[in-house]
Amino acid sequence: MVLLVKNARLLDPSRNWDGAASLLVADGVVAAVGEGVEKDPRAQGAEVVDAGGKLLLPGFIDLHVHFREPGQTAKETIETGSRAAVAGGFTAVCAMANTKPVNDSVAITELMLARARKAALCRYYPLGTVTKGAAGEELTDFGTLKAAGCIAFSDDGWPVMNAAIMRRALEYNGWLDMPVVAHEEDTNLGAKGYMHEGCVSAALGCLGIPAAAEEAMVARDIILAEHTGGHLHLAHLSTKGSFRMVKEAKQRGLKVTCEVTPHHFALTHKEMRRFDSDFKMNPPLRSEGDLEAILEALADGTVDAIATDHAPHTLDDKEVELSLAAFGVIGLETAFPLTLELLVNRKVITLARAVELLTSGPARTFHLDRQGLGGLAVGAQADFVLVDLEGKVTVDRAFVQSKSYNTPFKGWSLPGRILGTWVGGKRVWGE
Ligand SMILES: [Zn+2]
């Protein structure tokens, strides 16, 4: 099958391309890209998509989603999660291992990959757990899980509290060239907290999770990354001190990467005055100073990727007392509109940097660039998205494709409509 996308503005940060272009796809990969591609003899008889001057981008890559399958399919399935992904412009997702049971075995990895193949929407890369049962005590068989298709290892949802276990995980995965993804939270400091510890939690009388709970673990794991030479990837970083340490670690050439979520660059702990569990997640919404540090880290290159931490929950999980409600919010459909409005339109970063944080940045971080993801050079996978920068979306139940609707952005009107999403040259979203 040959597909020609013509009359587009192509923005591909992996090649510093921003300008008029056409894209020719054959057998699922990019056959030609640039100006004058229409005249390529291979374009004769191709199926044609007229982009109408709209923005064509490499497909977005999310390093952090929770698709809840196996075990909690009332919240999300691999199929519904994948539909939410492609609706949001994501053509590849990396799925966390805290399913029920957790993904600490080849059997679960294979089951996940089979369900993703059946859904046939986005590319799906499972993570395995760092420890058996994610119990923090005994390492999983990294080599076997890598061979089965795991892309990285994480006990996300929980930290690895035992430093000796984390040291071995970084060491062994260093040899395997695999990232260890850390959910950084000292659970003794975090205790029973369910929002950021600060002036708002004090005023509300709510138990807080201090910034130090994250920062103490970031400090420890950067030290272990240096000691072992392993690749430490820090998930959903949220505090000023964390970014300061990552920036310093990167300057010293350590293999440390990090991601931030849209909800952490959009909102602060002030929202907790609503007592609405749609604003409860872990790490929690932080202070204004932390949010400023996130924006600075996005702009100065400290952050490698924007990741959603898409964490669907049913109404039953959320419609309870704030202290008892589940942590987490969905984010696949709102990630690009929030990035566009809050980072690009408010001039925190350029559009090219924003796209980098959603495409080539995450691809490099998990080595997906080696599989032809994250950019649209000749020979790359034909994963792309067509976007209307001016087209508005309203966050309501019909807009959200996820099985769950636990978003803090209900009712928001944002720019950045996804007109179509293609994976391997096949249209998976849009008309
Ligand atoms: Zn986490």
Short mmCIF file of C-alpha atoms and ligand atoms in Angstrom, two decimals:
data_model
loop_
_atom_site.label_atom_id
_atom_site.label_comp_id
_atom_site.label_asym_id
_atom_site.label_seq_id
_atom_site.Cartn_x
_atom_site.Cartn_y
_atom_site.Cartn_z
CA MET A 1 0.00 0.00 0.00
CA VAL A 2 1.30 3.44 -0.96
CA LEU A 3 0.05 6.60 0.74
CA LEU A 4 0.82 10.21 -0.16
CA VAL A 5 0.17 12.96 2.38
CA LYS A 6 0.49 16.23 0.48
CA ASN A 7 0.18 19.93 1.16
CA ALA A 8 1.29 19.74 4.81
CA ARG A 9 3.44 21.82 7.11
CA LEU A 10 5.84 19.21 8.48
CA LEU A 11 7.52 19.79 11.83
CA ASP A 12 10.04 17.07 12.63
CA PRO A 13 12.45 18.07 15.43
CA SER A 14 14.55 14.91 14.89
CA ARG A 15 15.73 16.47 11.60
CA ASN A 16 15.20 20.17 12.41
CA TRP A 17 12.59 20.32 9.67
CA ASP A 18 9.83 22.90 9.79
CA GLY A 19 8.24 23.74 6.48
CA ALA A 20 6.09 22.70 3.57
CA ALA A 21 6.41 19.03 2.76
CA SER A 22 4.74 15.91 1.48
CA LEU A 23 5.17 12.43 2.85
CA LEU A 24 5.23 9.22 0.83
CA VAL A 25 4.60 5.98 2.69
CA ALA A 26 5.18 2.49 1.30
CA ASP A 27 4.84 -0.76 3.25
CA GLY A 28 4.42 1.08 6.52
CA VAL A 29 7.63 3.10 6.37
CA VAL A 30 8.58 6.54 5.08
CA ALA A 31 9.61 6.15 1.42
CA ALA A 32 10.19 9.85 0.70
CA VAL A 33 9.63 13.11 2.53
CA GLY A 34 10.11 16.79 1.68
CA GLU A 35 9.27 19.00 -1.26
CA GLY A 36 8.43 17.62 -4.70
CA VAL A 37 7.61 14.16 -3.37
CA GLU A 38 4.39 14.19 -5.46
CA LYS A 39 6.56 13.80 -8.57
CA ASP A 40 8.17 10.61 -7.23
CA PRO A 41 7.21 7.77 -9.61
CA ARG A 42 6.25 5.65 -6.60
CA ALA A 43 3.51 8.18 -5.82
CA GLN A 44 1.61 7.21 -8.99
CA GLY A 45 -1.65 5.54 -7.98
CA ALA A 46 -1.07 6.20 -4.29
CA GLU A 47 -3.92 6.85 -1.92
CA VAL A 48 -3.80 10.62 -1.35
CA VAL A 49 -4.51 12.58 1.83
CA ASP A 50 -4.63 16.35 1.35
CA ALA A 51 -3.42 17.89 4.61
CA GLY A 52 -4.82 21.28 3.61
CA GLY A 53 -1.78 23.10 4.96
CA LYS A 54 -2.27 21.65 8.44
CA LEU A 55 0.56 20.55 10.72
CA LEU A 56 2.02 17.08 10.22
CA LEU A 57 4.04 15.71 13.14
CA PRO A 58 5.76 12.44 14.01
CA GLY A 59 3.42 10.35 16.17
CA PHE A 60 3.61 11.12 19.89
CA ILE A 61 5.29 8.63 22.22
CA ASP A 62 4.13 8.26 25.82
CA LEU A 63 6.68 6.72 28.17
CA HIS A 64 4.15 6.30 30.99
CA VAL A 65 0.62 4.89 30.79
CA HIS A 66 -1.42 2.54 32.97
CA PHE A 67 -3.74 0.41 30.83
CA ARG A 68 -4.92 -1.76 33.78
CA GLU A 69 -4.98 -5.03 31.82
CA PRO A 70 -4.76 -7.70 33.13
CA GLY A 71 -6.82 -7.42 36.27
CA GLN A 72 -8.61 -4.08 36.40
CA THR A 73 -10.43 -3.89 33.09
CA ALA A 74 -13.33 -1.94 34.61
CA LYS A 75 -10.91 1.03 34.65
CA GLU A 76 -9.32 0.51 31.22
CA THR A 77 -8.38 -2.24 28.79
CA ILE A 78 -5.46 -2.32 26.41
CA GLU A 79 -7.97 -1.69 23.62
CA THR A 80 -9.74 1.31 25.24
CA GLY A 81 -6.42 2.74 26.40
CA SER A 82 -5.01 2.38 22.90
CA ARG A 83 -8.04 4.20 21.48
CA ALA A 84 -7.49 7.05 23.95
CA ALA A 85 -3.85 7.10 22.84
CA VAL A 86 -4.48 7.44 19.11
CA ALA A 87 -7.27 9.98 19.78
CA GLY A 88 -4.63 12.05 21.56
CA GLY A 89 -2.10 11.66 18.73
CA PHE A 90 0.00 9.00 20.49
CA THR A 91 1.22 6.26 18.17
CA ALA A 92 3.33 4.43 20.78
CA VAL A 93 2.83 3.91 24.50
CA CYS A 94 4.95 2.34 27.22
CA ALA A 95 2.70 0.56 29.68
CA MET A 96 3.49 0.34 33.36
CA ALA A 97 3.72 -3.02 35.07
CA ASN A 98 1.46 -2.46 38.10
CA THR A 99 -1.38 -4.50 36.64
CA LYS A 100 -3.04 -7.34 38.60
CA PRO A 101 -1.05 -9.52 38.62
CA VAL A 102 1.95 -7.27 38.00
CA ASN A 103 4.05 -7.82 34.88
CA ASP A 104 6.95 -9.74 36.37
CA SER A 105 6.74 -12.75 34.05
CA VAL A 106 6.96 -13.72 30.39
CA ALA A 107 3.37 -15.00 30.55
CA ILE A 108 1.97 -11.57 31.48
CA THR A 109 4.23 -9.76 28.98
CA GLU A 110 3.02 -12.08 26.21
CA LEU A 111 -0.61 -11.66 27.22
CA MET A 112 -0.25 -7.85 27.12
CA LEU A 113 1.43 -7.94 23.72
CA ALA A 114 -1.25 -10.27 22.33
CA ARG A 115 -4.05 -7.95 23.52
CA ALA A 116 -2.26 -4.95 21.99
CA ARG A 117 -1.87 -6.78 18.67
CA LYS A 118 -5.58 -7.59 18.72
CA ALA A 119 -6.49 -3.95 19.40
CA ALA A 120 -4.26 -3.00 16.43
CA LEU A 121 -4.28 0.72 17.21
CA CYS A 122 -1.01 2.10 18.63
CA ARG A 123 2.36 0.47 19.25
CA TYR A 124 2.49 -0.94 22.76
CA TYR A 125 5.65 -1.51 24.78
CA PRO A 126 5.27 -3.16 28.19
CA LEU A 127 7.52 -2.46 31.13
CA GLY A 128 8.39 -5.28 33.50
CA THR A 129 8.64 -4.84 37.25
CA VAL A 130 12.02 -4.35 38.92
CA THR A 131 11.10 -6.80 41.68
CA LYS A 132 8.95 -9.91 41.84
CA GLY A 133 5.38 -8.98 42.67
CA ALA A 134 6.68 -5.38 42.82
CA ALA A 135 7.25 -6.28 46.46
CA GLY A 136 10.66 -4.60 46.53
CA GLU A 137 12.59 -7.66 47.69
CA GLU A 138 13.72 -9.94 44.87
CA LEU A 139 14.81 -8.87 41.38
CA THR A 140 12.91 -10.11 38.32
CA ASP A 141 14.67 -11.90 35.47
CA PHE A 142 15.57 -8.82 33.41
CA GLY A 143 17.21 -10.63 30.49
CA THR A 144 14.29 -13.01 29.95
CA LEU A 145 11.73 -10.20 30.22
CA LYS A 146 13.73 -8.07 27.78
CA ALA A 147 13.75 -10.97 25.31
CA ALA A 148 9.96 -11.32 25.75
CA GLY A 149 9.46 -7.67 24.74
CA CYS A 150 9.80 -5.51 27.85
CA ILE A 151 11.28 -2.11 27.06
CA ALA A 152 12.27 -0.97 30.57
CA PHE A 153 11.75 -1.91 34.21
CA SER A 154 9.79 -0.17 36.93
CA ASP A 155 7.85 -0.85 40.11
CA ASP A 156 5.95 2.40 39.35
CA GLY A 157 3.06 2.99 41.65
CA TRP A 158 5.57 2.15 44.33
CA PRO A 159 9.20 3.15 44.90
CA VAL A 160 12.05 0.66 45.30
CA MET A 161 12.77 1.49 48.94
CA ASN A 162 15.71 -0.90 49.35
CA ALA A 163 18.85 0.85 48.04
CA ALA A 164 20.72 -2.43 47.56
CA ILE A 165 17.95 -3.74 45.29
CA MET A 166 17.99 -0.50 43.30
CA ARG A 167 21.76 -0.70 42.98
CA ARG A 168 21.58 -4.22 41.49
CA ALA A 169 18.71 -3.25 39.20
CA LEU A 170 20.74 -0.35 37.77
CA GLU A 171 23.83 -2.52 37.50
CA TYR A 172 22.21 -5.44 35.64
CA ASN A 173 20.14 -3.17 33.41
CA GLY A 174 23.25 -1.19 32.60
CA TRP A 175 24.66 -4.36 31.06
CA LEU A 176 21.38 -4.96 29.18
CA ASP A 177 21.24 -1.32 27.99
CA MET A 178 17.79 -0.94 29.57
CA PRO A 179 16.46 2.02 31.60
CA VAL A 180 15.28 1.58 35.17
CA VAL A 181 12.26 3.84 35.70
CA ALA A 182 11.89 5.17 39.21
CA HIS A 183 8.77 6.37 41.00
CA GLU A 184 10.58 8.48 43.56
CA GLU A 185 8.89 8.62 46.93
CA ASP A 186 10.27 7.82 50.34
CA THR A 187 7.20 6.08 51.72
CA ASN A 188 8.24 6.82 55.30
CA LEU A 189 8.29 10.55 54.56
CA GLY A 190 5.19 10.30 52.35
CA ALA A 191 3.41 8.23 55.03
CA LYS A 192 -0.37 8.50 54.67
CA GLY A 193 -0.27 11.80 52.81
CA TYR A 194 -2.59 12.44 49.88
CA MET A 195 -1.65 15.95 48.73
CA HIS A 196 1.43 18.20 48.68
CA GLU A 197 2.67 19.13 52.16
CA GLY A 198 2.60 22.91 52.36
CA CYS A 199 0.47 25.91 53.24
CA VAL A 200 -2.63 24.51 51.52
CA SER A 201 -2.48 21.10 53.24
CA ALA A 202 -1.93 22.86 56.56
CA ALA A 203 -4.92 25.16 56.00
CA LEU A 204 -7.15 22.25 54.95
CA GLY A 205 -5.93 19.94 57.69
CA CYS A 206 -4.97 17.28 55.13
CA LEU A 207 -2.01 14.93 55.46
CA GLY A 208 0.77 15.98 53.11
CA ILE A 209 3.50 14.35 51.05
CA PRO A 210 6.54 16.64 51.37
CA ALA A 211 8.75 17.54 48.41
CA ALA A 212 11.53 15.88 50.41
CA ALA A 213 9.86 12.47 49.94
CA GLU A 214 10.61 12.75 46.22
CA GLU A 215 13.92 14.58 46.48
CA ALA A 216 15.51 12.22 49.00
CA MET A 217 14.95 9.31 46.61
CA VAL A 218 16.05 11.27 43.52
CA ALA A 219 19.29 12.08 45.35
CA ARG A 220 19.83 8.44 46.37
CA ASP A 221 19.15 7.07 42.90
CA ILE A 222 21.36 9.61 41.12
CA ILE A 223 24.15 8.50 43.45
CA LEU A 224 23.40 4.86 42.57
CA ALA A 225 23.26 5.66 38.84
CA GLU A 226 26.70 7.23 39.11
CA HIS A 227 28.03 4.32 41.13
CA THR A 228 26.73 1.67 38.70
CA GLY A 229 26.77 3.48 35.35
CA GLY A 230 23.17 2.36 34.85
CA HIS A 231 20.47 4.40 33.11
CA LEU A 232 18.10 5.96 35.63
CA HIS A 233 14.86 7.37 34.23
CA LEU A 234 12.93 9.48 36.71
CA ALA A 235 9.16 9.28 36.22
CA HIS A 236 6.75 12.18 36.72
CA LEU A 237 9.19 14.55 38.49
CA SER A 238 7.41 17.31 40.37
CA THR A 239 9.66 19.36 42.65
CA LYS A 240 12.15 22.18 42.24
CA GLY A 241 14.87 20.26 44.08
CA SER A 242 14.47 17.23 41.79
CA PHE A 243 15.11 19.28 38.66
CA ARG A 244 18.11 20.96 40.21
CA MET A 245 19.64 17.54 40.90
CA VAL A 246 18.81 16.16 37.44
CA LYS A 247 20.31 19.23 35.78
CA GLU A 248 23.51 18.80 37.75
CA ALA A 249 23.63 15.05 37.05
CA LYS A 250 23.24 15.68 33.31
CA GLN A 251 25.97 18.32 33.36
CA ARG A 252 28.25 15.69 34.84
CA GLY A 253 27.36 13.29 32.03
CA LEU A 254 25.42 10.74 34.09
CA LYS A 255 22.85 8.52 32.41
CA VAL A 256 19.91 10.23 34.05
CA THR A 257 16.72 11.15 32.15
CA CYS A 258 13.36 12.44 33.31
CA GLU A 259 9.78 13.14 32.32
CA VAL A 260 7.07 15.53 33.49
CA THR A 261 3.30 15.25 33.20
CA PRO A 262 0.86 17.84 31.81
CA HIS A 263 -1.07 17.99 35.10
CA HIS A 264 2.10 19.00 36.95
CA PHE A 265 2.81 21.85 34.53
CA ALA A 266 -0.87 22.90 34.45
CA LEU A 267 -2.02 22.90 38.08
CA THR A 268 -0.86 23.51 41.67
CA HIS A 269 -1.86 22.31 45.14
CA LYS A 270 -4.30 25.23 45.42
CA GLU A 271 -6.76 23.08 43.44
CA MET A 272 -7.08 20.79 46.46
CA ARG A 273 -9.32 23.40 48.12
CA ARG A 274 -12.09 21.87 45.98
CA PHE A 275 -11.76 18.53 47.81
CA ASP A 276 -12.21 16.91 44.39
CA SER A 277 -10.41 13.58 43.95
CA ASP A 278 -9.93 14.30 40.23
CA PHE A 279 -7.03 16.47 41.46
CA LYS A 280 -5.51 13.71 43.59
CA MET A 281 -2.50 11.98 42.10
CA ASN A 282 0.95 10.81 43.13
CA PRO A 283 3.23 12.73 43.10
CA PRO A 284 0.70 15.37 44.13
CA LEU A 285 0.11 18.76 42.54
CA ARG A 286 2.90 20.90 44.00
CA SER A 287 3.50 24.56 44.86
CA GLU A 288 3.76 27.55 42.52
CA GLY A 289 7.54 27.53 42.97
CA ASP A 290 7.69 23.88 41.88
CA LEU A 291 5.55 24.62 38.83
CA GLU A 292 7.92 27.44 37.85
CA ALA A 293 10.85 25.04 38.18
CA ILE A 294 9.06 22.55 35.90
CA LEU A 295 8.58 25.24 33.23
CA GLU A 296 12.25 26.21 33.51
CA ALA A 297 13.35 22.57 33.22
CA LEU A 298 11.14 22.07 30.15
CA ALA A 299 12.70 25.13 28.53
CA ASP A 300 16.36 24.54 29.40
CA GLY A 301 16.55 20.92 28.23
CA THR A 302 16.59 19.23 31.65
CA VAL A 303 13.36 17.40 30.81
CA ASP A 304 13.58 14.64 28.20
CA ALA A 305 9.91 13.89 27.67
CA ILE A 306 6.36 14.88 28.44
CA ALA A 307 4.59 11.74 29.65
CA THR A 308 0.97 11.48 30.71
CA ASP A 309 1.01 8.98 33.62
CA HIS A 310 -2.46 8.16 32.22
CA ALA A 311 -4.05 6.48 35.25
CA PRO A 312 -7.70 5.59 34.72
CA HIS A 313 -10.00 4.89 37.68
CA THR A 314 -13.71 4.13 37.95
CA LEU A 315 -16.16 6.43 39.70
CA ASP A 316 -16.20 3.96 42.61
CA ASP A 317 -12.45 4.42 43.09
CA LYS A 318 -12.77 8.20 43.08
CA GLU A 319 -16.17 9.11 44.55
CA VAL A 320 -15.12 8.54 48.15
CA GLU A 321 -13.48 10.62 50.86
CA LEU A 322 -10.41 12.40 49.54
CA SER A 323 -8.07 10.47 51.84
CA LEU A 324 -9.45 7.14 50.56
CA ALA A 325 -9.77 7.99 46.84
CA ALA A 326 -7.42 6.37 44.35
CA PHE A 327 -4.38 8.36 43.17
CA GLY A 328 -4.17 9.25 39.48
CA VAL A 329 -5.73 11.02 36.51
CA ILE A 330 -6.20 10.20 32.84
CA GLY A 331 -4.23 12.25 30.34
CA LEU A 332 -3.83 10.88 26.81
CA GLU A 333 -6.43 13.03 25.06
CA THR A 334 -5.53 16.27 26.88
CA ALA A 335 -1.72 16.07 26.73
CA PHE A 336 -1.22 17.78 23.36
CA PRO A 337 -3.86 20.52 23.83
CA LEU A 338 -2.44 21.36 27.29
CA THR A 339 1.12 21.40 25.94
CA LEU A 340 0.08 23.68 23.10
CA GLU A 341 -1.92 26.11 25.24
CA LEU A 342 0.12 26.25 28.46
CA LEU A 343 3.66 25.85 27.08
CA VAL A 344 3.67 27.03 23.44
CA ASN A 345 0.95 29.69 23.29
CA ARG A 346 2.19 31.16 26.59
CA LYS A 347 5.72 31.21 25.16
CA VAL A 348 7.39 28.95 27.74
CA ILE A 349 8.87 26.86 24.90
CA THR A 350 8.74 26.83 21.11
CA LEU A 351 6.41 24.58 19.16
CA ALA A 352 9.45 22.63 17.93
CA ARG A 353 10.62 21.99 21.50
CA ALA A 354 7.10 20.93 22.51
CA VAL A 355 6.96 18.44 19.65
CA GLU A 356 10.45 17.20 20.54
CA LEU A 357 9.24 16.50 24.10
CA LEU A 358 6.43 14.35 22.66
CA THR A 359 8.37 12.59 19.86
CA SER A 360 12.15 12.38 19.46
CA GLY A 361 12.77 13.12 23.16
CA PRO A 362 10.87 10.09 24.49
CA ALA A 363 12.08 7.96 21.55
CA ARG A 364 15.71 8.58 22.50
CA THR A 365 15.02 8.08 26.21
CA PHE A 366 13.78 4.48 25.77
CA HIS A 367 15.89 3.77 22.64
CA LEU A 368 12.80 3.61 20.42
CA ASP A 369 14.69 5.70 17.86
CA ARG A 370 16.62 2.49 17.11
CA GLN A 371 13.32 1.01 15.93
CA GLY A 372 12.60 3.94 13.62
CA LEU A 373 10.30 5.84 15.98
CA GLY A 374 10.28 9.51 16.95
CA GLY A 375 10.93 11.09 13.55
CA LEU A 376 9.96 10.89 9.90
CA ALA A 377 13.25 10.36 8.05
CA VAL A 378 13.29 8.04 5.04
CA GLY A 379 13.13 4.48 6.37
CA ALA A 380 11.44 5.44 9.65
CA GLN A 381 8.13 3.91 10.73
CA ALA A 382 5.28 5.86 9.14
CA ASP A 383 3.74 6.91 12.48
CA PHE A 384 2.36 10.42 12.22
CA VAL A 385 -0.38 12.76 13.29
CA LEU A 386 -2.19 15.60 11.55
CA VAL A 387 -3.04 18.51 13.81
CA ASP A 388 -5.15 21.66 13.61
CA LEU A 389 -3.39 24.15 15.90
CA GLU A 390 -6.35 26.54 15.93
CA GLY A 391 -9.11 23.92 16.16
CA LYS A 392 -10.62 23.91 19.67
CA VAL A 393 -11.53 20.93 21.75
CA THR A 394 -13.72 20.83 24.84
CA VAL A 395 -12.91 18.26 27.47
CA ASP A 396 -16.19 16.41 28.02
CA ARG A 397 -17.24 12.76 28.19
CA ALA A 398 -17.63 12.50 24.42
CA PHE A 399 -14.12 13.88 23.82
CA VAL A 400 -12.50 11.33 26.14
CA GLN A 401 -12.08 7.87 24.61
CA SER A 402 -10.71 6.29 27.79
CA LYS A 403 -13.03 3.94 29.68
CA SER A 404 -12.59 6.26 32.68
CA TYR A 405 -13.24 9.96 33.05
CA ASN A 406 -11.10 10.98 36.02
CA THR A 407 -9.65 14.15 34.51
CA PRO A 408 -9.05 17.43 36.36
CA PHE A 409 -9.61 19.28 33.07
CA LYS A 410 -13.38 18.71 32.74
CA GLY A 411 -14.98 21.56 30.82
CA TRP A 412 -11.68 23.08 29.68
CA SER A 413 -11.65 24.50 26.17
CA LEU A 414 -8.24 24.12 24.53
CA PRO A 415 -6.64 24.51 21.10
CA GLY A 416 -5.01 21.59 19.29
CA ARG A 417 -7.40 19.25 17.54
CA ILE A 418 -6.04 15.89 16.37
CA LEU A 419 -7.42 15.47 12.84
CA GLY A 420 -5.91 12.07 12.17
CA THR A 421 -3.44 9.52 13.50
CA TRP A 422 -1.55 6.94 11.43
CA VAL A 423 0.51 4.00 12.68
CA GLY A 424 2.70 2.23 10.15
CA GLY A 425 0.93 4.17 7.41
CA LYS A 426 -2.49 2.89 8.54
CA ARG A 427 -5.11 5.35 9.69
CA VAL A 428 -6.16 4.56 13.26
CA TRP A 429 -7.95 7.79 14.20
CA GLY A 430 -9.97 10.44 12.36
CA GLU A 431 -11.94 10.39 9.13
ZN ZN B 1 4.38 6.73 39.64
#
